Tab-separated table of C-alpha atoms and ligand atoms in Angstrom:
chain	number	residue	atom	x	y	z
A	1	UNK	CA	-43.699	-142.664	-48.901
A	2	UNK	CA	-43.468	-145.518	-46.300
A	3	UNK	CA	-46.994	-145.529	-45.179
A	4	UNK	CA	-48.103	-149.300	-44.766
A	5	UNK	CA	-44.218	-150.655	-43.710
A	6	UNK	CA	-42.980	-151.349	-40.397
A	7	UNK	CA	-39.341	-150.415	-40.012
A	8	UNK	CA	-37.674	-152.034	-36.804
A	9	UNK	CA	-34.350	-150.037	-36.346
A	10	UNK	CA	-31.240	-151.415	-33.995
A	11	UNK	CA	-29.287	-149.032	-32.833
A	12	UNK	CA	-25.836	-150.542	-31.249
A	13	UNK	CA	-22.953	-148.952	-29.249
A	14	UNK	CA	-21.011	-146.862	-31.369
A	15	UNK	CA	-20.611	-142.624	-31.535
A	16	UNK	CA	-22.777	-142.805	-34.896
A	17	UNK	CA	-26.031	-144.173	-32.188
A	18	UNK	CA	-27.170	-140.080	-31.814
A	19	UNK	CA	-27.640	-140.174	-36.021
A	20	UNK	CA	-30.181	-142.620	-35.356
A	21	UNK	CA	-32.059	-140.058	-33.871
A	22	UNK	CA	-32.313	-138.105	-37.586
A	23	UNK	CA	-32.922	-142.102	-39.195
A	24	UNK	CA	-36.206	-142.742	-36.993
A	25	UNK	CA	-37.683	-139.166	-37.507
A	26	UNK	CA	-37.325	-139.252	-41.076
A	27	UNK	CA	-38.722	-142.838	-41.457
A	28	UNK	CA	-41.803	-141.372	-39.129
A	29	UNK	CA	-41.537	-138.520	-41.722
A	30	UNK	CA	-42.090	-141.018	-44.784
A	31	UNK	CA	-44.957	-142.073	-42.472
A	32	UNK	CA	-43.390	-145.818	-41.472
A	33	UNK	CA	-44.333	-147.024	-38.645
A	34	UNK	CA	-41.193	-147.527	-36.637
A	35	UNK	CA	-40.278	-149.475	-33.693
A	36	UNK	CA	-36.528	-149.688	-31.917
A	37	UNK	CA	-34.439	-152.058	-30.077
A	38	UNK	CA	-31.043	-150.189	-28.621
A	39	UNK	CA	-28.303	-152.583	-27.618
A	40	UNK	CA	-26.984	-151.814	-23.814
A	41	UNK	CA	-24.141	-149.791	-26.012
A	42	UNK	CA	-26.822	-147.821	-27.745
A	43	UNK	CA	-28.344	-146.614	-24.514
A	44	UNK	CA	-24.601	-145.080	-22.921
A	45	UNK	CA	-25.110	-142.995	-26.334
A	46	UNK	CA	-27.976	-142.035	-26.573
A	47	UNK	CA	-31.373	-142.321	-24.398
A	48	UNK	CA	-34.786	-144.488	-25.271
A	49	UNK	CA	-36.779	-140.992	-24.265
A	50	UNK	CA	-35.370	-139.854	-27.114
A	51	UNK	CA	-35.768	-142.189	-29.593
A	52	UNK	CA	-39.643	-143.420	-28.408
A	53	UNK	CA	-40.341	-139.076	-28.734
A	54	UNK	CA	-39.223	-139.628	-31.937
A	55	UNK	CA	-40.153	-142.717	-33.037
A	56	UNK	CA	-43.610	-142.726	-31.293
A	57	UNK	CA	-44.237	-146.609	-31.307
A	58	UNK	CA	-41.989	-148.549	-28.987
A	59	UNK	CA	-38.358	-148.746	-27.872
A	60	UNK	CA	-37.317	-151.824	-26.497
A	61	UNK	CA	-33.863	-152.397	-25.118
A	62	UNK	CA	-34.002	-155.579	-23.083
A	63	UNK	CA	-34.918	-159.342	-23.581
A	64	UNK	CA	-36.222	-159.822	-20.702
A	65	UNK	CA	-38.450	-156.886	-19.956
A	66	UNK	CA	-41.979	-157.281	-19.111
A	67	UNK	CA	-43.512	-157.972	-22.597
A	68	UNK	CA	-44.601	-154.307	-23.829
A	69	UNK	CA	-46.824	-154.917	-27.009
A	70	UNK	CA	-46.542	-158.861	-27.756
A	71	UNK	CA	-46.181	-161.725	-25.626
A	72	UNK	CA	-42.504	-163.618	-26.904
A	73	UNK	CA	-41.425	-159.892	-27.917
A	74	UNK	CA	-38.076	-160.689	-29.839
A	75	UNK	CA	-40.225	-163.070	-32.099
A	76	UNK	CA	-42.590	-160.732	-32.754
A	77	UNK	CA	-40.145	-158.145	-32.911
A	78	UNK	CA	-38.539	-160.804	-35.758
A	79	UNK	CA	-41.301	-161.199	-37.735
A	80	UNK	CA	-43.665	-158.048	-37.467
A	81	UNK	CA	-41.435	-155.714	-39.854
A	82	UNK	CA	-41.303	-155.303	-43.278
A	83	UNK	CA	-37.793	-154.493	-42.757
A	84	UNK	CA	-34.644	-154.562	-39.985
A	85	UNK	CA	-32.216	-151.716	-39.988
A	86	UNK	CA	-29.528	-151.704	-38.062
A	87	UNK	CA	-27.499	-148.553	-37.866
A	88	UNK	CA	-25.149	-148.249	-36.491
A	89	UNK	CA	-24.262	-151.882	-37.140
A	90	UNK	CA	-20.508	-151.601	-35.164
A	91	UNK	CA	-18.210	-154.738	-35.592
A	92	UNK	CA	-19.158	-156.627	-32.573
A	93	UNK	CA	-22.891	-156.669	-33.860
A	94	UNK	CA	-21.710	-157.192	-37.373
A	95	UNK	CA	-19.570	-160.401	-35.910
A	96	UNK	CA	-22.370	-161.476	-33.466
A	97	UNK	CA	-24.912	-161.619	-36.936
A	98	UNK	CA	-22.180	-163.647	-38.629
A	99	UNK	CA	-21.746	-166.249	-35.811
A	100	UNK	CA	-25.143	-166.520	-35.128
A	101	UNK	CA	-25.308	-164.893	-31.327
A	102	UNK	CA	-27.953	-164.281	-30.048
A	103	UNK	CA	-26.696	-162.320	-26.524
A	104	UNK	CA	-29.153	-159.451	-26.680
A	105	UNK	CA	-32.773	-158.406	-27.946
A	106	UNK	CA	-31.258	-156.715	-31.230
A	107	UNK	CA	-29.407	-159.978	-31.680
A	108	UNK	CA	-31.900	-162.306	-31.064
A	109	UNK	CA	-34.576	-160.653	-33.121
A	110	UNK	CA	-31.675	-160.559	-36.077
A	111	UNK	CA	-31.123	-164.638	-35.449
A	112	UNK	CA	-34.998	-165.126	-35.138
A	113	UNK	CA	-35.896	-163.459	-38.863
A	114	UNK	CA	-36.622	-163.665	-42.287
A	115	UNK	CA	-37.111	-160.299	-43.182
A	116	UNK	CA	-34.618	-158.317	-45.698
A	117	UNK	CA	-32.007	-157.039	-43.101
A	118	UNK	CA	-30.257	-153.838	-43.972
A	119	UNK	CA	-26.594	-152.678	-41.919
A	120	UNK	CA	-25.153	-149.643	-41.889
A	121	UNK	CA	-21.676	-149.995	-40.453
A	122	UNK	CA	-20.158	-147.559	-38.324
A	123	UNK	CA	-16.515	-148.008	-36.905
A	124	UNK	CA	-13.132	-146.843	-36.704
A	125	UNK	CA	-11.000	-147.901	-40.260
A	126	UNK	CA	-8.650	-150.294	-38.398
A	127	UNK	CA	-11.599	-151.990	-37.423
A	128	UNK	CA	-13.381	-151.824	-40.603
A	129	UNK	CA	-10.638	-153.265	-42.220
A	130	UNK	CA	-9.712	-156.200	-39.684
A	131	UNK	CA	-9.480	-159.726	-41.703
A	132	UNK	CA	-12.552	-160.605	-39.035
A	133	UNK	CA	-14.648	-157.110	-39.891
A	134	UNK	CA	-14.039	-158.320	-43.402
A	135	UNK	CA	-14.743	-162.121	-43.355
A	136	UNK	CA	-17.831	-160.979	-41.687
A	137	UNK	CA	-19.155	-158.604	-44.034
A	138	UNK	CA	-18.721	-161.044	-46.894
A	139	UNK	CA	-20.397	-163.793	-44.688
A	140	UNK	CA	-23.585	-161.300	-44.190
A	141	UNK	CA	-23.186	-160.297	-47.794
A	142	UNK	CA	-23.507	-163.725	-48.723
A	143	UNK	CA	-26.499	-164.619	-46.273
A	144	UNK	CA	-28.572	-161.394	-48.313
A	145	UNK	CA	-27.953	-158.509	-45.419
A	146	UNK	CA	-27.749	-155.401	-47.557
A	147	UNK	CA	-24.728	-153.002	-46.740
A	148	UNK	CA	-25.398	-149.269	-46.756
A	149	UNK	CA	-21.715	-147.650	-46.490
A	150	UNK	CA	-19.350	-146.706	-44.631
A	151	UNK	CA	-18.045	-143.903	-46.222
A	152	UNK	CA	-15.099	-142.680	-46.221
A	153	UNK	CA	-14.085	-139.157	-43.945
A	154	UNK	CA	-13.639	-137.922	-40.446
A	155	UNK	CA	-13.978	-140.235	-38.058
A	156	UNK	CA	-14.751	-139.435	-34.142
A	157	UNK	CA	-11.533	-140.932	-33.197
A	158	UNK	CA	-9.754	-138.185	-34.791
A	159	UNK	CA	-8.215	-140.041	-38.074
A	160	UNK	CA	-9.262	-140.352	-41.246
A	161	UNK	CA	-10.370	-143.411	-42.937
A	162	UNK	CA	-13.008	-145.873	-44.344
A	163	UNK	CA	-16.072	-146.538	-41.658
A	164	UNK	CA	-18.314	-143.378	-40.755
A	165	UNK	CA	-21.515	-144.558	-41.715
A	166	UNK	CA	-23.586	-143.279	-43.805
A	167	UNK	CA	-25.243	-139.910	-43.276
A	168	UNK	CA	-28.933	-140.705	-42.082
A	169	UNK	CA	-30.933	-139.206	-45.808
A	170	UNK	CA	-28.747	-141.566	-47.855
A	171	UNK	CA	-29.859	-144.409	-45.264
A	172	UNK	CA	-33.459	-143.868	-45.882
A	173	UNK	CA	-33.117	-143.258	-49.443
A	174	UNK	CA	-32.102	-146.465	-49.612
A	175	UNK	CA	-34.314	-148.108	-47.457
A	176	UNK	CA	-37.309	-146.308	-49.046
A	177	UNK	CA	-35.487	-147.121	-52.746
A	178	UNK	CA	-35.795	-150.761	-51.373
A	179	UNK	CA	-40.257	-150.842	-51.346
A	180	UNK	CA	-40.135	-148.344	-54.364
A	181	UNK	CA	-37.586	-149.059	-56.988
A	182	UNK	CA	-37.128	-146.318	-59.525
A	183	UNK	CA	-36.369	-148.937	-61.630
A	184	UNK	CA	-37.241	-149.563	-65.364
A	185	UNK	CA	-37.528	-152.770	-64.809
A	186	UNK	CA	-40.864	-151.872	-62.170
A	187	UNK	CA	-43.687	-154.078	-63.355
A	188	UNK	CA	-41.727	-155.596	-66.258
A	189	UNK	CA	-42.107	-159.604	-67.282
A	190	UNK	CA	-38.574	-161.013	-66.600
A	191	UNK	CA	-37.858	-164.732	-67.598
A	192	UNK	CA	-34.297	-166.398	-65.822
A	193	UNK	CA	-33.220	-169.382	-66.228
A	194	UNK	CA	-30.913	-171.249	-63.589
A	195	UNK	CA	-29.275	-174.380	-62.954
A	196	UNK	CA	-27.617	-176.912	-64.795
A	197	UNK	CA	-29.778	-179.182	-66.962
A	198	UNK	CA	-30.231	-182.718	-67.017
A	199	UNK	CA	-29.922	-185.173	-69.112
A	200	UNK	CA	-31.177	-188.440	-68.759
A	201	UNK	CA	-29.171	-192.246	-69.659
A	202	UNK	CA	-31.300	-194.262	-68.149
A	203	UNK	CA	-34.225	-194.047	-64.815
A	204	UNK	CA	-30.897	-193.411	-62.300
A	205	UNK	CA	-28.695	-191.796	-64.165
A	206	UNK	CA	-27.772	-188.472	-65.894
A	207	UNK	CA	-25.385	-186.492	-67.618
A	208	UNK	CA	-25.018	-182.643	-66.294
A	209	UNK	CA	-22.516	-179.979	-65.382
A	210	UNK	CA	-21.207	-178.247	-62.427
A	211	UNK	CA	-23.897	-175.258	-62.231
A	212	UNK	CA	-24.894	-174.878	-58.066
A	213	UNK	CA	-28.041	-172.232	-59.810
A	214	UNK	CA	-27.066	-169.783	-57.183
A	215	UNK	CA	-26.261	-167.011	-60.189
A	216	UNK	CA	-29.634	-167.279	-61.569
A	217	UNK	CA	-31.113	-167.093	-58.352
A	218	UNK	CA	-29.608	-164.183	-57.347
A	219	UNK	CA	-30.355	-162.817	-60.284
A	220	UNK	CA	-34.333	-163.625	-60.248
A	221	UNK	CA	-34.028	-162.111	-56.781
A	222	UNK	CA	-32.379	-158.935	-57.403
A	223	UNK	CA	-34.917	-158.575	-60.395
A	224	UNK	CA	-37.842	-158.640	-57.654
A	225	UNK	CA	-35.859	-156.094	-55.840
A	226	UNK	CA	-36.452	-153.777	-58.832
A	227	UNK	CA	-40.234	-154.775	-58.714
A	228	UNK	CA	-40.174	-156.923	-62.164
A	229	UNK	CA	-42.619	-159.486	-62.318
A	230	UNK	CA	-40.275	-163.044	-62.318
A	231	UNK	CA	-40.133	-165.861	-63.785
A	232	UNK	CA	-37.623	-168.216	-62.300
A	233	UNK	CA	-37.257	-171.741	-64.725
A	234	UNK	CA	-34.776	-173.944	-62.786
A	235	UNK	CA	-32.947	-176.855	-63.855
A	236	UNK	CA	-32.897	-179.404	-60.389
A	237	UNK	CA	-31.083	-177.614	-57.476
A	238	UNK	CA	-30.415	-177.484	-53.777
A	239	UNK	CA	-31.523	-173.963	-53.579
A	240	UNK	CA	-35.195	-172.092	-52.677
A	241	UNK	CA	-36.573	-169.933	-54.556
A	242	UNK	CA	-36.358	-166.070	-53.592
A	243	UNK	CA	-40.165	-165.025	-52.398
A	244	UNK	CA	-42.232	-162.967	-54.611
A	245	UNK	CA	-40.670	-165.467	-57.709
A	246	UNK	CA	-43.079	-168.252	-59.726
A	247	UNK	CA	-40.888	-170.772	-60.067
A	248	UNK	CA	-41.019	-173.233	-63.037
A	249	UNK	CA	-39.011	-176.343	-62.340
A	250	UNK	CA	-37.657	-178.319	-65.105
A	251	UNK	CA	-34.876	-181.340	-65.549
A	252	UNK	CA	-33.648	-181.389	-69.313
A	253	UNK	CA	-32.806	-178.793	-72.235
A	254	UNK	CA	-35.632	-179.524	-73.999
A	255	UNK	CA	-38.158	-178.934	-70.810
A	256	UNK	CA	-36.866	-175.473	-70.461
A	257	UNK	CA	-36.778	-174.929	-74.198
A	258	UNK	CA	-40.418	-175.819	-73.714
A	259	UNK	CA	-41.209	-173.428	-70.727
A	260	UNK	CA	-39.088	-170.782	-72.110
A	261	UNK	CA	-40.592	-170.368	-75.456
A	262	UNK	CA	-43.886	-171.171	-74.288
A	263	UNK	CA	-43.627	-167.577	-71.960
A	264	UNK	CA	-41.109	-165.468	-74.579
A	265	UNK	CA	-43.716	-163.571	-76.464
A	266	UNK	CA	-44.966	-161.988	-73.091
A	267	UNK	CA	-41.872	-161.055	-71.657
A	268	UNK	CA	-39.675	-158.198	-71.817
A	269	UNK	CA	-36.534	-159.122	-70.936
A	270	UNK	CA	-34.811	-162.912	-70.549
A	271	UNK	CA	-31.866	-163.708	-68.604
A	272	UNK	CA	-30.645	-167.123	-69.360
A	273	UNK	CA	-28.211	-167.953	-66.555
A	274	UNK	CA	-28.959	-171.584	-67.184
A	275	UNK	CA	-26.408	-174.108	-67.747
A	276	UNK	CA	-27.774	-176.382	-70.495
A	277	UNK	CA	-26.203	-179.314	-71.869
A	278	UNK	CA	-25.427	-178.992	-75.529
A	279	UNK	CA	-25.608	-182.504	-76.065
A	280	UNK	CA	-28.106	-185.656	-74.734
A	281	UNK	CA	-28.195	-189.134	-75.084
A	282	UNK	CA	-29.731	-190.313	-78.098
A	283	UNK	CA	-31.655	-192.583	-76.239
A	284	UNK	CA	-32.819	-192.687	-72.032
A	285	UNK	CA	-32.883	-196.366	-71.571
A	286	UNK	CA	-36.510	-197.183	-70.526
A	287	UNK	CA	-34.745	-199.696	-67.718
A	288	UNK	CA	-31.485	-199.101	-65.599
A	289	UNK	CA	-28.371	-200.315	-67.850
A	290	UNK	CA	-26.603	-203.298	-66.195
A	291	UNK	CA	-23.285	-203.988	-66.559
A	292	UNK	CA	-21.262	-206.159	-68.842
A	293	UNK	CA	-17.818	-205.876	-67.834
A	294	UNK	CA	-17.337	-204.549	-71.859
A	295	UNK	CA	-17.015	-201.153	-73.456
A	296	UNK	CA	-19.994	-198.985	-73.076
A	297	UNK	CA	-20.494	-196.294	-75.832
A	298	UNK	CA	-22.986	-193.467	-75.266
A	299	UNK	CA	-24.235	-191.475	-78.516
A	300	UNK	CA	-24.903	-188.260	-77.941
A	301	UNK	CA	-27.140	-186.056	-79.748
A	302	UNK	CA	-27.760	-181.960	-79.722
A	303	UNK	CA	-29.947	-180.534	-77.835
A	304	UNK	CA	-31.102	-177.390	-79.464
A	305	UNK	CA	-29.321	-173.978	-78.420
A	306	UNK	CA	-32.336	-172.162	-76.548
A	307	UNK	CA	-30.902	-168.874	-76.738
A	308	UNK	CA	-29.722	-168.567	-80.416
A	309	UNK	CA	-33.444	-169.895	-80.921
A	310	UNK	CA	-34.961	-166.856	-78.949
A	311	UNK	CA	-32.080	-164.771	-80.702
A	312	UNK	CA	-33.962	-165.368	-84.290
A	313	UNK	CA	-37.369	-164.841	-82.558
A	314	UNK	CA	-36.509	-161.501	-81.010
A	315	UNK	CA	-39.298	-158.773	-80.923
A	316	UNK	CA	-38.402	-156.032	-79.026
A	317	UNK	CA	-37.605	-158.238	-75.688
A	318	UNK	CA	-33.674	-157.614	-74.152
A	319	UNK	CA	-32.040	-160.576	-74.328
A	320	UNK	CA	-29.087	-161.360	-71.962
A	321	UNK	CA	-26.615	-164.462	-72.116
A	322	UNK	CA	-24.406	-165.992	-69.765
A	323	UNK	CA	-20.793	-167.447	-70.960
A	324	UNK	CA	-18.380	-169.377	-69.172
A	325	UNK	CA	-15.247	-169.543	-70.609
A	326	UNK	CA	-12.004	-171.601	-69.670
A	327	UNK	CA	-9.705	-169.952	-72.106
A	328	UNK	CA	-10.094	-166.658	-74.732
A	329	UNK	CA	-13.158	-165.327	-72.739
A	330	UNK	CA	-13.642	-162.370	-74.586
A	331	UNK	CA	-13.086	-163.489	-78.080
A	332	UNK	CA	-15.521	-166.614	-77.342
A	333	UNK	CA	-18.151	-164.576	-75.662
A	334	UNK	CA	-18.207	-161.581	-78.384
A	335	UNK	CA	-18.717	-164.685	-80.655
A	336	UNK	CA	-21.851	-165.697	-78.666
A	337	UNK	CA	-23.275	-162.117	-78.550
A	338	UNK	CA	-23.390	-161.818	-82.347
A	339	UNK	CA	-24.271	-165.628	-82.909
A	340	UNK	CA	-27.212	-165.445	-80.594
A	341	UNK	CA	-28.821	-161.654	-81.304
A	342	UNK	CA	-27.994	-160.749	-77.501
A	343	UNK	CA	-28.159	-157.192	-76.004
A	344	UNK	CA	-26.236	-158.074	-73.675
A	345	UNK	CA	-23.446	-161.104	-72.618
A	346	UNK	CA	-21.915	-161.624	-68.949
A	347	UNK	CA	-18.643	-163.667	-69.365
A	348	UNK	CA	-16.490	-165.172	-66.564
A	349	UNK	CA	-13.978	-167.348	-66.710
A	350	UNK	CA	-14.795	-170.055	-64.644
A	351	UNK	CA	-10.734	-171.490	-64.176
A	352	UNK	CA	-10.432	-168.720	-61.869
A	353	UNK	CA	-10.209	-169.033	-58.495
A	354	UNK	CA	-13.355	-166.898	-56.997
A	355	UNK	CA	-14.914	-167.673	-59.706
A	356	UNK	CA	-17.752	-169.909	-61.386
A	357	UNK	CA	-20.042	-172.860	-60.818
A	358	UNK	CA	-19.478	-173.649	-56.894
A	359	UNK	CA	-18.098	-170.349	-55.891
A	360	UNK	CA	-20.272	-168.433	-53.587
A	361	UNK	CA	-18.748	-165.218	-55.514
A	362	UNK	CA	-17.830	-164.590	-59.220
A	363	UNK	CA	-15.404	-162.597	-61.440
A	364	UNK	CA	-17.259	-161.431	-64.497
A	365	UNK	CA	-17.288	-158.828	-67.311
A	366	UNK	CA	-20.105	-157.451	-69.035
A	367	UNK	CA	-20.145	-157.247	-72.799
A	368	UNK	CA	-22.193	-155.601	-75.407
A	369	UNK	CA	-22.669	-155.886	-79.660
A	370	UNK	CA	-20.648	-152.647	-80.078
A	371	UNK	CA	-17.659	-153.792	-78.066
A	372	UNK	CA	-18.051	-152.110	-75.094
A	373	UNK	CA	-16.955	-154.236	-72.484
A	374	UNK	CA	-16.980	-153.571	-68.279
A	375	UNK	CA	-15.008	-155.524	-65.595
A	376	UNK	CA	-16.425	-155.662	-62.096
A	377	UNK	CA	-14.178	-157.094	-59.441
A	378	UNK	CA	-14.765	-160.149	-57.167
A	379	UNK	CA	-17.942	-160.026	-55.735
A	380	UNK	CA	-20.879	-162.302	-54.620
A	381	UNK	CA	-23.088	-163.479	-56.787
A	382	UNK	CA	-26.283	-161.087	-55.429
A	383	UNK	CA	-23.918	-158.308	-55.860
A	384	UNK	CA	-23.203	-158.883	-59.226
A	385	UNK	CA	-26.747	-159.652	-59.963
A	386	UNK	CA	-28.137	-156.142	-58.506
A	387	UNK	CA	-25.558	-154.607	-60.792
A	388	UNK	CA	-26.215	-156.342	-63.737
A	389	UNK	CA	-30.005	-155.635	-63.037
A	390	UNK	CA	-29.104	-151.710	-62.747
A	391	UNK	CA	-27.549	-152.245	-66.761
A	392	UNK	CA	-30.373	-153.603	-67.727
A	393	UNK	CA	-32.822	-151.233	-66.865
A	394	UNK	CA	-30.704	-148.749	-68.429
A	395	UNK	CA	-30.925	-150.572	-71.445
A	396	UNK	CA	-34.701	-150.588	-71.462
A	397	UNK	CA	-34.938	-146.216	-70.937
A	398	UNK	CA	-32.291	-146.294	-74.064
A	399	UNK	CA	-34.741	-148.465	-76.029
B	401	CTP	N1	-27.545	-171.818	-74.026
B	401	CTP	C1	-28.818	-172.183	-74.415
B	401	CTP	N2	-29.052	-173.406	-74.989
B	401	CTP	C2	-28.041	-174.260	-75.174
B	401	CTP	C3	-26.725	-173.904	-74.792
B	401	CTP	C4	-26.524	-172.670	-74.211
B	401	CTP	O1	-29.747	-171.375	-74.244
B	401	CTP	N3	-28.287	-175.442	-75.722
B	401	CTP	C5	-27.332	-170.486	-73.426
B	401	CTP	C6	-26.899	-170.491	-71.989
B	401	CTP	O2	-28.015	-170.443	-71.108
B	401	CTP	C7	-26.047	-169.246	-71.875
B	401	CTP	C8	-25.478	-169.076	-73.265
B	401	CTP	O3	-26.300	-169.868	-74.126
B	401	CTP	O4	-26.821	-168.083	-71.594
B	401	CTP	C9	-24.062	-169.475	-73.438
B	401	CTP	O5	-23.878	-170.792	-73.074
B	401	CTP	P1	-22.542	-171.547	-73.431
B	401	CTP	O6	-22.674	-172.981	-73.031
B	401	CTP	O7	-21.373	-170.778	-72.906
B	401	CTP	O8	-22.550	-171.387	-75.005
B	401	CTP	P2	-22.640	-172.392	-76.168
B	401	CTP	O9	-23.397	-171.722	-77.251
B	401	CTP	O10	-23.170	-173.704	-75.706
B	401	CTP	O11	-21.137	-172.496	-76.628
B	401	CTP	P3	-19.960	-173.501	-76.163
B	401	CTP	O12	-20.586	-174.532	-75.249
B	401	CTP	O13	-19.460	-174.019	-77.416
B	401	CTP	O14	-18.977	-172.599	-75.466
C-alpha cells in the first residue's frame, strides 16, 4: 500500500499518455495521494477531466496558471512528493531533463527537485535508439533518475521494436517496490566502506590512490533502496552522502580499521568498496619537510589488511570485497576470496576503458568461493550497485 506517499505523475506527448490513465487509478488504488502535471503534448492525448476524475487531487498543466493549491506551484509541485513519475517520459522530455530545460511546468518542477525521479520511456525504436536518446538516458542514469522500460513489441507506429513503455501494473510495481522493498536486506545493519585512504608524510602532504568513492556510494545508496540500515565509512571525497546514510568520515587505513571493527559485531553484512593503502609512512613528520636539493627516501610500512582481519573474525556476517586488477583479474581476485574468508568478491579491471577509479561507469564480474563467476556489461556505477545489492540479499535467504 501507498497510503502516506504523494506521487506527482508527468504525463508528456506521446500515444502511451491514455495508459496514464490506468497508472493514476491504480496509484489512487494503493491509496497514494496523487497529483498530475500534463505537458501541452499530454493534453492533445488525453484530457485533464480525465485524469483529475481519476486522480482526484489536482491536475496542473500550465506554469503560469492562477496558483491552484500553493502559491510558487512548480516549487511546491518540486518538493511536496515523495516521488516524480514521469510516464510517458518521450525523448524530447527525456533530452529537456538532461540539458536542464526548464520550458514547461513538468520541466520545471523536474529542474526544481530533489526527490527520487522515476521515467518510463515511451517512443518509437529509431528514436529510442538515437546516439542523443542514448547519451541522454545514460546522463539521467548517471544523475539517479530510475528507468522503468521500454519494452520491447508493437509499437503505434506500426513497426516493431525497442520503446513501448511499460504496461501501467509493472510501473507501479515498481514504484510501490521502491517505499517497500521485498528485500532481505529490509532492516538489516550494512557497513560500506568508500574512498581512497590517506596516508599522511607530513601536515600537507599524503600518499593515496585514484579512488573518486563514487562505487561505494552508490552502493550505500542502493542498500537504503532495499531498506538496510547503512553505514557509510568514507575515506576524504568530493562526494555527499546519499540521505537516509550515517556517514562516518575517516582519512587513513588505520581510522577505518578503527570504525570498521569497532561496528562489525553488529552488522550483518560489510561491503568494503574502500580503497586502502597497503602501505604508510613509517613516520608523519610532525612539521612540513623542507627541501634539500638531495635524495629523499620515504620508508614505508604496512598498514594492516582490514578485510582479511574481518575475514578471521567472521560470525555469521556476509562479507563482500572489492578487487581491482590491472592484469590476471580472475586468478588474483579468486586469490583474495579464499585469502580473506569472503562470500562474495566484485573484480574489475581497472585498465579498461569504462572502467575503474574516475569512470562514472564500471565493467565488473562477480565472483564467489565455489567458482561461480558472473559478468555484467558496462554500466554505471548505481546500476551495478542495485544489482550487486539484489545478490546479496539472495545470499542472506540461502543462509
Ligand atoms: N583491503 C582492506 N585493507 C587493506 C587492503 C585492502 O580491507 N589494507 C580490502 C579492500 O577494501 C578491498 C579488498 O581488500 O575490498 C581488495 O583490495 P586490494 O587492494 O585489491 O587487495 P590487496 O589485498 O591489497 O591485494 P593487492 O593490493 O596485492 O592486489
Amino acid at each position: 500500500m501507498l497510503s502516506g506517499k504523494t506521487i506527482l505523475v508527468g504525463v508528456t506527448g506521446g500515444i502511451a499518455a491514455y495508459k496514464a490513465a490506468e497508472i493514476v487509478s491504480r496509484l489512487k488504488k494503493l491509496h497514494a495521494e496523487v497529483h498530475v502535471v500534463m505537458t501541452d503534448g499530454a493534453v492533445r492525448f488525453i484530457t485533464p477531466l480525465a485524469l483529475r476524475t481519476l486522480a482526484a487531487t489536482s491536475v496542473h498543466t500550465d506554469t503560469f496558471a492562477e496558483p491552484k493549491m500553493w502559491n510558487v506551484e512548480h516549487i511546491a509541485l518540486a518538493q511536496r512528493p515523495d516521488l516524480i513519475l514521469v510516464a510517458p517520459a518521450t525523448a524530447n522530455t527525456l533530452a529537456k531533463m538532461a540539458a536542464g530545460i526548464a520550458d514547461n511546468l513538468l520541466t520545471s518542477v523536474l529542474l526544481a527537485t530533489d526527490k527520487p525521479v522515476f521515467a518510463a520511456p515511451a517512443m518509437n525504436h529509431v528514436m529510442y535508439h538515437h546516439p542523443a536518446t542514448q547519451a541522454n538516458i545514460a546522463v539521467l542514469k548517471e544523475r539517479r533518475v530510475r528507468f522503468i522500460g521500454p519494452v520491447s513489441g508493437f509499437q503505434a507506429c506500426g513497426s516493431e521494436g525497442d520503446g513501448r513503455m511499460s504496461e501501467p501494473a509493472e510501473i507501479v510495481a515498481q514504484v510501490r517496490e521502491y517505499f517497500q522493498p521485498p528485500s532481505a536486506l529490509n532492516g538489516k545493519k550494512v557497513i560500506v566502506t568508500a574512498g581512497g585512504t590517506q596516508e599522511s608524510i607530513d601536515p600537507v602532504r599524503f600518499i593515496t590512490n585514484r579512488s573518486s568513492g563514487r562505487m561505494g556510494y552508490a552502493v550505500a545508496e542502493a542498500m537504503r533502496e532495499s531498506g538496510a540500515e547503512v553505514c557509510l565509512i568514507s575515506a576524504p571525497t568530493h562526494l555527499q552522502a546519499p540521505s537516509g546514510v550515517e556517514l562516518t568520515p575517516v582519512v587513513s587505513a588505520q581510522e577505518m580499521y578503527q570504525a570498521v571493527l569497532s561496528r562489525y559485531d553488529r552488522a550483518d553484512v560489510l561491503v568494503k568498496v574502500a580503497a586502502v593503502a597497503d602501505y604508510r609512512p613509517a613516520q608523519s613528520a610532525d612539521q612540513k619537510i623542507k627541501k634539500t636539493g638531495d635524495q629523499l627516501t620515504i620508508e614505508l610500512i604496512p598498514n594492516p589488511d582490514i578485510l582479511a582481519e574481518l575475514g578471521k573474525r567472521k560470525r555469521g556476517q556476509i562479507l563482500v570485497g572489492f578487487a581491482a586488477e590491472t592484469e590476471r583479474l580472475i586468478e588474483h581476485a579468486m586469490e583474495k576470496i579464499r585469502r580473506k574468508n569472503l562470500d562474495m568478491l566484485v573484480a574489475n579491471d581497472v585498465t579498461k576503458p569504462g572502467a575503474g577509479f574516475e569512470s562514472l561507469t564500471n565493467i565488473v564480474s562477480f565472483l564467489y568461493p565455489d567458482g561461480q563467476r558472473k559478468d555484467l556489461v558496462q554500466m554505471s556505477k548505481i546500476e551495478i550497485a542495485r544489482i550487486l545489492v539484489r545478490e546479496i540479499a539472495e545470499l542472506i535467504e540461502k543462509k
